[in-house]
Amino acid sequence: MKHFFLILLCSYTAFSFSQSQSFKISGIVKGDSNKILLESATVYLESTKDSTLITYTISDEKGEFTLEGKTYDNKLNLLISYVGYKTFKKSILINKEDINLGPINMLIDDNALDAVIVKSRAPIIIKKDTLEFNVKSFKTKKDANVEDLLKQLPGVEVDEAGKITVNGKEVNKILVNGKPFFGNDPTITTKNLTKEIIEKVQITDTKSKADAFAGKESDGENKTINLTIKKENNKGVFGRVAAGAGTDERYEFAGMFNYFDNDRRISVLSGGNNINSSGFSFGEIRKMFGGGNSMRFNGDGSFAIDGRSFGGGQGITTSRTSGINYADKIGEKTDVSGSYFFSGSQSENKSSTERENILSDTRYFTDSNSNSSNSTDSHRANTELEFKIDSTLYINIRPSFNYIKSENISLRDEASSDIDRVLINESTSSSYVENTAKNFSNNLSLTKRFGSKGSFFKLFFNNRNNITETDDFLDSETNIFGATPNDIIRKQFTDGENQSSDISTGITYRQPIKGKELSLDFNYSYNKNKQENIRSTFDFDTSKQDYNTFNKDLSTNFKYIDDNSTFGLGLSYRKDKLSTNVEADYILRTLENYDFLRPDLSIKRNFNNLQLSSRIRYRFSPKSSFRIGYRLRNTTPSLSQLQPFQDVSNPLNTVVGNPNLKTGSNHRVYANFNAFDFTKGTGFYGYLSSSFSNNQVVRKSIIDDNLIRKTTYENVSGNYNINSNLFYNKKIKVDSITTIKFGLGASLGLSKNINFNNDVKYSSKVRNIGPSFNMEFNIKDVLEIRPRYNLSFTKNVYDINTFEDRTFVYHRLNIGTAFYLPKNFEWRNDINYNYNPNIADGFQKSAWFWNATLAYSFMKDNATLTLKAYDLLNQNTNARRIATENYIQDSQSTVLQRYFMLSFSWKFNSLGKKGEVRDRGFHRF
């Protein structure tokens, strides 16, 4: 069967090549007024029959362009779009392979009433730092959501978890018509809004609204996506409802209702499930529940290797969510938005762990078992008010309130034995903890612009208040069997209250030195954080059968104050292609701790630090840019690390602070280069980052003969981390319906970490190389095949003889498929294969994790019936091995296992005329 399919696929490809006609069209775009060469003009070809986009490109710095491809048509429309100019349109006869149009003069758009204006439908427009995509130019399946649309845009990548990157930069904000949609979770927008209501996708560097109003440049580390809706399509209702039931009493349900009336927008959503799905699940056929975990590297140079860890993670979680979002415009100067969101969950988990602990002169073993149950309810309300008093004054106010209540019940037992498996100590504990947290915050900013050269003044004031109350009941017994036997029995109640307040304010003033090109920034900010922590622990009095004996050793009562002022100076330079920024900050910080139970432990420390940052960005063309930067940051030790208070809450690990800790410093140098050639569909991204740390605070433990730890903190210098990533992708358009995309990537990591092992100082060096490959074969409305392969080579080298150098190899293969035949059917598969030859005997070195869905669409594609199979091969056992220089650990916990579910979803839409996106095409006035 597979040979028949391969022959059929090859025959189809050969047939497509033989029937289509190759073409190459070139030219030079010029401005009519002064014959200037127009860089970044959008040049595209459309079918004369139905205006279907054939291909497109962007003119280079010399105004030159080349369009290459294959087509079945003999005649095509060539269009050229450029901001400030009328759209150029010309019919092209495909009668030879190489067509040179020579210079093309664009006419300035002066909006004259008697002029003939062609409305542009350019697939992509470049406006300085903004990329704008015309949604109609990018084809997706009929019921596509925003996430499906983003996957079709050049330079945009969306991973299995919904994380979005643009040319390697993470998207951390998604807006709808310039306003947030249900807070800061981009996946609520991308997974639940349908493509059919979107007109344009705009991608810019992330800025705060105040910085955008002031015209301040972004650091370029993150991207923002703004989804715009046509005005004629911005009035009506749309939404979706879904429900599903499955084997093992699995279920899911979700509903979303949206009402849009131009500037007014109201959205309501609700959902729930017991399949470990956070957020919402509409029974979508593309939802594949995540995949297996790969090798993980920790900050201390350790690494974790999963044996058979896939899918749902630890525990079984039942969740429910609901919320409402409102946005409106009041008059001409005021925008208002607000949202309320509720989320609740209950989870159950059982786990067992076997650990071999490695000391500098011996080894010992620790086995543990735990059983936990957790319940959490969270309420979150956010509001934003924007006042544009005039063209020079902007005020932004953002209050928010959070309320969280949780309950946790846990049972745990642990036993440790020496190298000869002689029991040294053991412990059992049971606890019930109830937490209630209330948080209120408010952010206020005022921005005033002066003149036309970029001068502005910005004032901000932020405050945050938090109260957390805790009731903690604990029963525990610790038995020590060594040379000095001891039994520690605790039956206690702890009443805790933590209050914190944070106030920060600051000003920024920009003074132009040379027009808008060169400017000087003056910054000042003040921050005061105050915390009051009271934990009153009472031992159980058996005679009175009550918790009334105060335990001072396990109680705390202190006030913590962090008071700091920052004085800053910044110099910015901006030209068409070059922008650079240099900033210097001097920080005056005072840390104080008043211990009312132990006045002799009260401390006060002053820390004065210099922080620096600089970055340079150069745009070679709209297709490519380069960025390099440097940053110096300082890390002040926390008061819990400084205060010499002995924390004996864990009988097997006493923690005490070190008042002699110094401020840590971190130097980071980074550079990246990205390029995307729209003509060839080729993209390249390269990134290099290196950081070096001095006086970094690390834990230092000493373990005695009874395997009891005493932990403190020390400064270490010489840690570093260097990592780089390279990625190349290419798109090949076989014909009008067949495309092939492939990508090659590689990551390189090198790090050094200094730590302590039973008071012995040592260093570890970790080297990692990770090549990767991915491909996507797509026949429109027929099939998609997406294989992805990752390989990881890791070597750990230690400068202590006790630790053996280790080498690890890890393989991961993912295959995603989608078949769209017969009509209205869709069959999707998500298959993960993990192979780790380094897993110890007794653990399976390889395993498959396979999720599949079969869907049928009806009622004009508004309704979908879906059959889902989770973990089809029933291999989700979550057995795991973690190896570090200090220990080797095998663990297992509760996971979600195989089930089948039948779901139904229905969407409705009355936006525009009968809910359809109106395509007006080209109009003449």
Short mmCIF file of C-alpha atoms in Angstrom, two decimals, residues 40 83 124-133 201-205 207 223-226 617 619 622:
data_model
loop_
_atom_site.label_atom_id
_atom_site.label_comp_id
_atom_site.label_asym_id
_atom_site.label_seq_id
_atom_site.Cartn_x
_atom_site.Cartn_y
_atom_site.Cartn_z
CA SER A 40 10.51 47.77 -0.49
CA VAL A 83 3.00 53.63 0.25
CA ILE A 124 2.64 42.22 2.03
CA ILE A 125 3.44 45.88 2.67
CA ILE A 126 6.51 47.14 4.52
CA LYS A 127 5.99 50.36 6.49
CA LYS A 128 9.24 51.22 8.28
CA ASP A 129 9.26 48.81 11.26
CA THR A 130 5.88 47.24 10.44
CA LEU A 131 5.12 44.20 8.29
CA GLU A 132 1.52 44.12 7.06
CA PHE A 133 0.02 40.99 5.51
CA VAL A 201 -2.05 41.00 10.15
CA GLN A 202 0.40 43.67 11.31
CA ILE A 203 3.71 42.72 12.97
CA THR A 204 5.80 45.27 14.89
CA ASP A 205 8.40 45.38 17.64
CA LYS A 207 6.41 48.63 22.82
CA LYS A 223 7.15 41.15 18.61
CA THR A 224 3.51 42.28 18.71
CA ILE A 225 0.82 41.08 16.30
CA ASN A 226 -2.21 43.27 15.63
CA ARG A 617 20.73 47.54 14.82
CA ARG A 619 18.96 47.09 8.35
CA PRO A 622 13.71 45.24 4.29
#
